[in-house]
Amino acid sequence: MPHKSLIRKFFQSYWRLSRSLSLDVRACVRDAQGKIGLVRSSSDGSWQMPGGIVETGETSAEALARILERIAGIEILGDPRLVAIYARPEGADFDQRALFLVPSWRRSREPNMVKMYDGAAPAAHALTFFDLDGLPHDVDKAVPRRLAEIDQSRALSEVW
């Protein structure tokens, strides 16, 4: 049925032209001791690298700076380094994800706090630092893979 192929190609072309792509940015933030900064996901409760969606008119670096300031009170010093761009995983609400290494940063303010019945505690999405060999049991399965890729890219950059 050749007409089904033509119809499919027409709708694929229309979809690509009429719909913009969404980009999600994530940051690998490490402290002075080499610990990795993670946040709790509001959707499934797993620990993930901090990030979010790039808004219209924003560059990926601007979005990363905005998100880290909002979530963790972190100001990026210098330029974040792009590590990789990934295709959309199954079931994701974005089309592509960019992973950046934030080599230098400083706290611009204290992390967001939420009022709890027994006092104030960091918000669910506040940045928490973990040893690389002591990641939480409910860490997102992509985090260890991404950390390995970052270490591999560092090793390759030293060779070049």
Coordinates of N, CA and C in Angstrom, one line a residue:
M1 N 0.8 -1.2 0.0 CA 0.0 0.0 0.0 C 0.9 1.3 0.0
P2 N 1.3 1.7 -1.2 CA 2.1 2.9 -1.3 C 1.5 4.2 -0.7
H3 N 0.2 4.3 -0.8 CA -0.4 5.5 -0.3 C -0.3 5.7 1.2
K4 N -0.2 4.6 2.0 CA 0.0 4.7 3.4 C 1.4 5.3 3.7
S5 N 2.4 4.9 2.9 CA 3.7 5.4 3.1 C 3.8 7.0 2.8
L6 N 3.1 7.4 1.8 CA 3.0 8.8 1.5 C 2.3 9.6 2.5
I7 N 1.2 9.1 3.0 CA 0.5 9.7 4.1 C 1.3 9.9 5.3
R8 N 2.0 8.8 5.7 CA 2.9 8.8 6.9 C 4.0 9.9 6.7
K9 N 4.6 9.9 5.5 CA 5.7 10.9 5.3 C 5.1 12.3 5.4
F10 N 3.9 12.5 4.8 CA 3.3 13.9 4.9 C 3.1 14.3 6.3
F11 N 2.5 13.4 7.2 CA 2.2 13.8 8.5 C 3.5 13.9 9.4
Q12 N 4.5 13.1 9.1 CA 5.8 13.3 9.8 C 6.4 14.6 9.5
S13 N 6.4 15.0 8.2 CA 6.9 16.3 7.8 C 6.2 17.4 8.4
Y14 N 4.8 17.3 8.4 CA 4.0 18.4 9.0 C 4.3 18.5 10.5
W15 N 4.4 17.4 11.2 CA 4.7 17.3 12.6 C 6.0 18.0 13.0
R16 N 7.0 17.7 12.2 CA 8.4 18.2 12.4 C 8.4 19.7 12.2
L17 N 7.6 20.2 11.2 CA 7.6 21.7 11.0 C 6.7 22.4 11.9
S18 N 5.7 21.8 12.4 CA 4.7 22.6 13.2 C 5.0 22.5 14.7
R19 N 5.9 21.6 15.1 CA 6.1 21.4 16.5 C 7.6 21.7 16.8
S20 N 7.8 22.6 17.8 CA 9.2 22.8 18.2 C 9.7 21.7 19.1
L21 N 11.0 21.6 19.1 CA 11.7 20.6 20.0 C 11.8 21.2 21.4
S22 N 11.8 20.4 22.4 CA 12.0 20.8 23.7 C 13.4 20.3 24.2
L23 N 14.1 21.1 24.9 CA 15.4 20.7 25.4 C 15.5 20.8 26.9
D24 N 15.9 19.7 27.5 CA 16.1 19.6 28.9 C 17.6 19.7 29.2
V25 N 18.0 20.5 30.2 CA 19.4 20.7 30.5 C 19.6 20.1 31.9
R26 N 20.8 19.4 32.1 CA 21.1 18.9 33.4 C 22.6 19.3 33.8
A27 N 22.8 19.4 35.1 CA 24.2 19.9 35.5 C 24.8 18.9 36.4
C28 N 26.1 18.6 36.1 CA 26.9 17.9 37.1 C 27.6 18.9 37.9
V29 N 27.2 19.0 39.2 CA 27.8 20.0 40.1 C 28.5 19.2 41.2
R30 N 29.8 19.5 41.4 CA 30.6 18.8 42.4 C 31.1 19.9 43.4
D31 N 31.2 19.5 44.6 CA 31.7 20.4 45.7 C 33.3 20.2 45.7
A32 N 33.9 20.9 46.7 CA 35.3 20.9 46.8 C 35.9 19.5 47.1
Q33 N 35.1 18.7 47.8 CA 35.5 17.3 48.1 C 35.2 16.3 47.0
G34 N 34.7 16.8 45.9 CA 34.4 15.9 44.8 C 33.0 15.2 44.9
K35 N 32.2 15.6 45.9 CA 30.9 15.0 46.0 C 30.0 15.6 44.9
I36 N 29.0 14.7 44.5 CA 28.1 15.1 43.4 C 26.8 15.7 44.0
G37 N 26.3 16.8 43.4 CA 25.1 17.4 43.8 C 23.9 16.8 43.1
L38 N 22.9 16.3 43.9 CA 21.7 15.7 43.3 C 20.5 16.4 43.9
V39 N 19.4 16.3 43.2 CA 18.1 16.8 43.7 C 17.1 15.6 43.6
R40 N 16.0 15.7 44.4 CA 14.9 14.7 44.4 C 14.0 15.1 43.3
S41 N 13.6 14.2 42.5 CA 12.6 14.5 41.4 C 11.2 14.6 42.0
S42 N 10.5 15.6 41.5 CA 9.1 15.8 42.0 C 8.2 14.8 41.4
S43 N 8.6 14.1 40.3 CA 7.7 13.2 39.6 C 7.8 11.8 40.2
D44 N 9.0 11.3 40.4 CA 9.1 9.9 40.9 C 9.9 9.7 42.2
G45 N 10.4 10.8 42.8 CA 11.1 10.8 44.0 C 12.6 10.3 43.9
S46 N 13.1 10.0 42.7 CA 14.4 9.5 42.6 C 15.4 10.7 42.7
W47 N 16.7 10.4 43.0 CA 17.7 11.5 43.0 C 18.3 11.6 41.6
Q48 N 18.3 12.9 41.1 CA 18.8 13.2 39.8 C 19.7 14.4 39.8
M49 N 20.4 14.6 38.7 CA 21.2 15.8 38.5 C 20.2 16.9 38.3
P50 N 20.5 18.1 38.9 CA 19.6 19.2 38.8 C 19.5 19.7 37.3
G51 N 18.3 20.1 37.0 CA 18.0 20.7 35.7 C 16.6 20.9 35.4
G52 N 16.3 21.2 34.1 CA 14.9 21.5 33.7 C 14.9 21.9 32.3
I53 N 13.7 22.4 31.9 CA 13.5 22.7 30.5 C 14.0 24.1 30.1
V54 N 14.6 24.2 28.9 CA 15.0 25.5 28.3 C 13.8 26.2 27.8
E55 N 13.6 27.4 28.2 CA 12.4 28.2 27.8 C 12.7 28.9 26.5
T56 N 11.6 29.3 25.8 CA 11.7 30.0 24.5 C 12.6 31.2 24.6
G57 N 13.5 31.4 23.7 CA 14.4 32.6 23.7 C 15.6 32.5 24.6
E58 N 15.8 31.4 25.3 CA 16.8 31.2 26.2 C 17.9 30.2 25.6
T59 N 19.1 30.5 25.9 CA 20.2 29.5 25.5 C 20.2 28.4 26.6
S60 N 20.9 27.3 26.3 CA 21.0 26.2 27.2 C 21.8 26.7 28.4
A61 N 22.8 27.5 28.2 CA 23.6 28.0 29.4 C 22.8 28.9 30.2
E62 N 22.0 29.8 29.6 CA 21.1 30.7 30.4 C 20.1 29.9 31.2
A63 N 19.5 28.9 30.6 CA 18.6 28.0 31.3 C 19.2 27.3 32.5
L64 N 20.4 26.8 32.3 CA 21.1 26.1 33.4 C 21.4 27.1 34.5
A65 N 21.9 28.3 34.2 CA 22.1 29.3 35.3 C 20.9 29.6 36.0
R66 N 19.8 29.8 35.3 CA 18.5 30.2 35.9 C 18.0 29.0 36.9
I67 N 18.1 27.8 36.4 CA 17.6 26.7 37.2 C 18.5 26.4 38.4
L68 N 19.8 26.5 38.3 CA 20.6 26.3 39.4 C 20.5 27.4 40.5
E69 N 20.3 28.6 40.0 CA 20.0 29.7 41.0 C 18.7 29.5 41.7
R70 N 17.7 29.1 41.0 CA 16.4 28.9 41.6 C 16.3 27.7 42.5
I71 N 16.9 26.6 42.1 CA 16.8 25.4 42.9 C 17.8 25.4 44.1
A72 N 19.0 25.8 43.8 CA 20.1 25.6 44.9 C 20.8 26.9 45.3
G73 N 20.4 28.1 44.7 CA 21.1 29.3 45.1 C 22.5 29.2 44.7
I74 N 22.8 28.6 43.5 CA 24.1 28.5 43.0 C 24.3 29.4 41.8
E75 N 25.4 30.1 41.8 CA 25.8 31.0 40.7 C 27.0 30.3 39.9
I76 N 26.8 30.1 38.6 CA 27.9 29.4 37.8 C 28.9 30.5 37.6
L77 N 30.2 30.1 37.8 CA 31.3 31.0 37.5 C 32.0 30.4 36.3
G78 N 32.2 31.2 35.3 CA 32.8 30.7 34.1 C 31.8 30.0 33.2
D79 N 32.2 29.3 32.2 CA 31.3 28.7 31.3 C 31.1 27.2 31.6
P80 N 29.9 26.7 31.7 CA 29.7 25.3 31.9 C 30.2 24.6 30.6
R81 N 30.6 23.3 30.8 CA 31.2 22.6 29.6 C 30.1 21.5 29.2
L82 N 29.7 21.6 27.9 CA 28.8 20.6 27.4 C 29.5 19.2 27.3
V83 N 28.9 18.2 28.0 CA 29.5 16.9 28.0 C 28.8 16.0 26.8
A84 N 27.5 16.1 26.7 CA 26.8 15.3 25.7 C 25.4 15.8 25.6
I85 N 24.8 15.4 24.4 CA 23.4 15.6 24.2 C 22.8 14.2 23.9
Y86 N 21.7 14.0 24.6 CA 21.0 12.7 24.5 C 19.6 12.8 23.9
A87 N 19.2 11.7 23.2 CA 17.9 11.6 22.6 C 16.9 11.4 23.7
R88 N 15.7 11.7 23.4 CA 14.6 11.5 24.3 C 14.4 10.0 24.8
P89 N 14.5 9.8 26.1 CA 14.2 8.5 26.5 C 12.7 8.2 26.5
E90 N 12.3 6.9 26.5 CA 10.9 6.5 26.5 C 10.1 7.2 27.6
G91 N 9.0 7.8 27.3 CA 8.1 8.4 28.3 C 8.5 9.8 28.8
A92 N 9.6 10.3 28.3 CA 10.1 11.7 28.8 C 9.2 12.8 28.2
D93 N 9.2 13.9 28.9 CA 8.4 15.0 28.5 C 9.2 16.1 27.8
F94 N 10.4 15.7 27.2 CA 11.2 16.5 26.4 C 11.8 15.7 25.3
D95 N 12.4 16.4 24.3 CA 12.9 15.7 23.1 C 14.4 15.4 23.2
Q96 N 15.1 16.3 23.8 CA 16.6 16.1 23.9 C 17.0 16.6 25.3
R97 N 18.1 16.0 25.7 CA 18.7 16.5 27.0 C 20.2 16.8 26.8
A98 N 20.6 17.9 27.3 CA 22.0 18.3 27.3 C 22.6 18.2 28.7
L99 N 23.7 17.6 28.8 CA 24.4 17.4 30.1 C 25.6 18.3 30.1
F100 N 25.7 19.2 31.2 CA 26.8 20.1 31.3 C 27.6 19.8 32.6
L101 N 28.9 20.0 32.5 CA 29.7 20.0 33.7 C 29.9 21.4 34.2
V102 N 29.7 21.6 35.4 CA 29.8 23.0 36.0 C 31.1 22.9 36.8
P103 N 32.2 23.4 36.2 CA 33.5 23.3 36.9 C 33.7 24.2 38.1
S104 N 33.0 25.4 38.0 CA 33.3 26.4 39.1 C 31.9 27.1 39.4
W105 N 31.7 27.2 40.7 CA 30.4 27.8 41.1 C 30.6 28.3 42.6
R106 N 29.6 29.1 43.0 CA 29.6 29.6 44.4 C 28.1 29.8 44.8
R107 N 27.9 29.7 46.1 CA 26.6 29.9 46.6 C 26.3 31.4 46.6
S108 N 25.1 31.7 46.0 CA 24.7 33.1 46.0 C 23.7 33.4 47.1
R109 N 23.1 32.3 47.6 CA 22.1 32.4 48.7 C 21.9 31.0 49.3
E110 N 21.3 30.9 50.4 CA 21.0 29.6 50.9 C 19.9 28.9 50.1
P111 N 20.0 27.5 50.1 CA 19.0 26.8 49.3 C 17.6 27.1 49.7
N112 N 16.6 26.8 48.9 CA 15.2 27.0 49.2 C 14.9 26.1 50.4
M113 N 14.1 26.7 51.3 CA 13.6 26.0 52.5 C 12.1 25.9 52.5
V114 N 11.6 24.8 53.1 CA 10.1 24.7 53.2 C 9.8 24.6 54.7
K115 N 8.7 25.1 55.0 CA 8.2 25.0 56.4 C 7.7 23.7 56.7
M116 N 8.2 23.0 57.7 CA 7.7 21.7 58.1 C 7.1 21.8 59.5
Y117 N 6.4 20.9 60.0 CA 5.8 21.0 61.3 C 6.8 21.1 62.4
D118 N 8.0 20.6 62.2 CA 9.0 20.6 63.3 C 10.1 21.6 62.9
G119 N 9.9 22.5 62.0 CA 10.9 23.5 61.7 C 11.1 23.6 60.2
A120 N 12.2 24.2 59.8 CA 12.4 24.3 58.3 C 13.4 23.2 57.9
A121 N 13.1 22.7 56.7 CA 14.0 21.7 56.1 C 14.2 22.0 54.7
P122 N 15.3 21.5 54.1 CA 15.5 21.8 52.6 C 14.3 21.3 51.8
A123 N 14.0 22.1 50.8 CA 12.9 21.7 49.9 C 13.2 20.4 49.2
A124 N 12.2 19.7 48.8 CA 12.4 18.4 48.1 C 13.4 18.5 47.0
H125 N 13.4 19.6 46.3 CA 14.3 19.8 45.2 C 15.7 20.5 45.5
A126 N 16.0 20.7 46.8 CA 17.2 21.3 47.2 C 18.4 20.4 46.8
L127 N 19.5 21.0 46.5 CA 20.7 20.3 46.1 C 21.3 19.7 47.3
T128 N 21.6 18.4 47.3 CA 22.2 17.6 48.3 C 23.5 16.9 47.7
F129 N 24.6 16.9 48.4 CA 25.8 16.4 47.9 C 26.1 15.0 48.5
F130 N 26.5 14.1 47.6 CA 26.8 12.7 48.0 C 28.2 12.3 47.5
D131 N 28.8 11.4 48.3 CA 30.1 10.8 47.8 C 29.8 9.9 46.6
L132 N 30.7 9.9 45.7 CA 30.5 9.1 44.4 C 30.3 7.6 44.7
D133 N 30.9 7.1 45.8 CA 30.8 5.7 46.1 C 29.6 5.5 47.2
G134 N 28.9 6.5 47.5 CA 27.8 6.4 48.4 C 26.5 7.1 47.9
L135 N 26.2 6.9 46.6 CA 25.0 7.4 46.1 C 23.8 6.8 46.7
P136 N 22.7 7.5 46.9 CA 21.5 6.9 47.5 C 21.0 5.7 46.7
H137 N 20.3 4.8 47.4 CA 19.8 3.6 46.7 C 18.7 3.9 45.7
D138 N 18.0 5.1 45.8 CA 17.0 5.4 44.9 C 17.4 6.5 43.9
V139 N 18.7 6.5 43.5 CA 19.3 7.4 42.5 C 18.7 6.9 41.2
D140 N 18.4 7.9 40.3 CA 18.0 7.6 38.9 C 19.1 6.8 38.3
K141 N 18.6 5.7 37.5 CA 19.6 4.8 37.0 C 20.5 5.4 35.9
A142 N 20.2 6.6 35.4 CA 21.1 7.3 34.4 C 22.2 8.0 35.1
V143 N 22.1 8.3 36.4 CA 23.2 9.1 37.0 C 24.5 8.4 37.0
P144 N 24.6 7.2 37.5 CA 26.0 6.5 37.4 C 26.5 6.4 36.0
R145 N 25.7 6.2 35.0 CA 26.2 6.1 33.6 C 26.7 7.5 33.2
R146 N 26.0 8.6 33.6 CA 26.4 9.9 33.2 C 27.7 10.3 33.9
L147 N 27.9 9.9 35.1 CA 29.1 10.2 35.8 C 30.3 9.4 35.2
A148 N 30.1 8.2 34.8 CA 31.1 7.5 34.1 C 31.5 8.1 32.7
E149 N 30.5 8.6 32.0 CA 30.7 9.3 30.8 C 31.5 10.6 31.0
I150 N 31.2 11.3 32.0 CA 31.9 12.6 32.4 C 33.4 12.2 32.7
D151 N 33.6 11.2 33.5 CA 35.0 10.8 33.8 C 35.7 10.4 32.5
Q152 N 35.1 9.7 31.6 CA 35.7 9.2 30.4 C 36.0 10.4 29.5
S153 N 35.1 11.4 29.4 CA 35.3 12.6 28.6 C 36.5 13.4 29.1
R154 N 36.6 13.5 30.5 CA 37.8 14.2 31.1 C 39.1 13.5 30.7
A155 N 39.1 12.1 30.7 CA 40.3 11.4 30.4 C 40.6 11.6 28.9
L156 N 39.6 11.6 28.0 CA 39.9 11.8 26.6 C 40.4 13.2 26.4
S157 N 39.9 14.2 27.1 CA 40.3 15.6 26.9 C 41.7 15.8 27.3
E158 N 42.2 15.0 28.3 CA 43.6 15.1 28.7 C 44.5 14.5 27.6
V159 N 44.0 13.5 26.9 CA 44.8 12.9 25.8 C 45.0 13.9 24.6
W160 N 43.9 14.6 24.3 CA 43.9 15.5 23.2 C 44.7 16.7 23.5

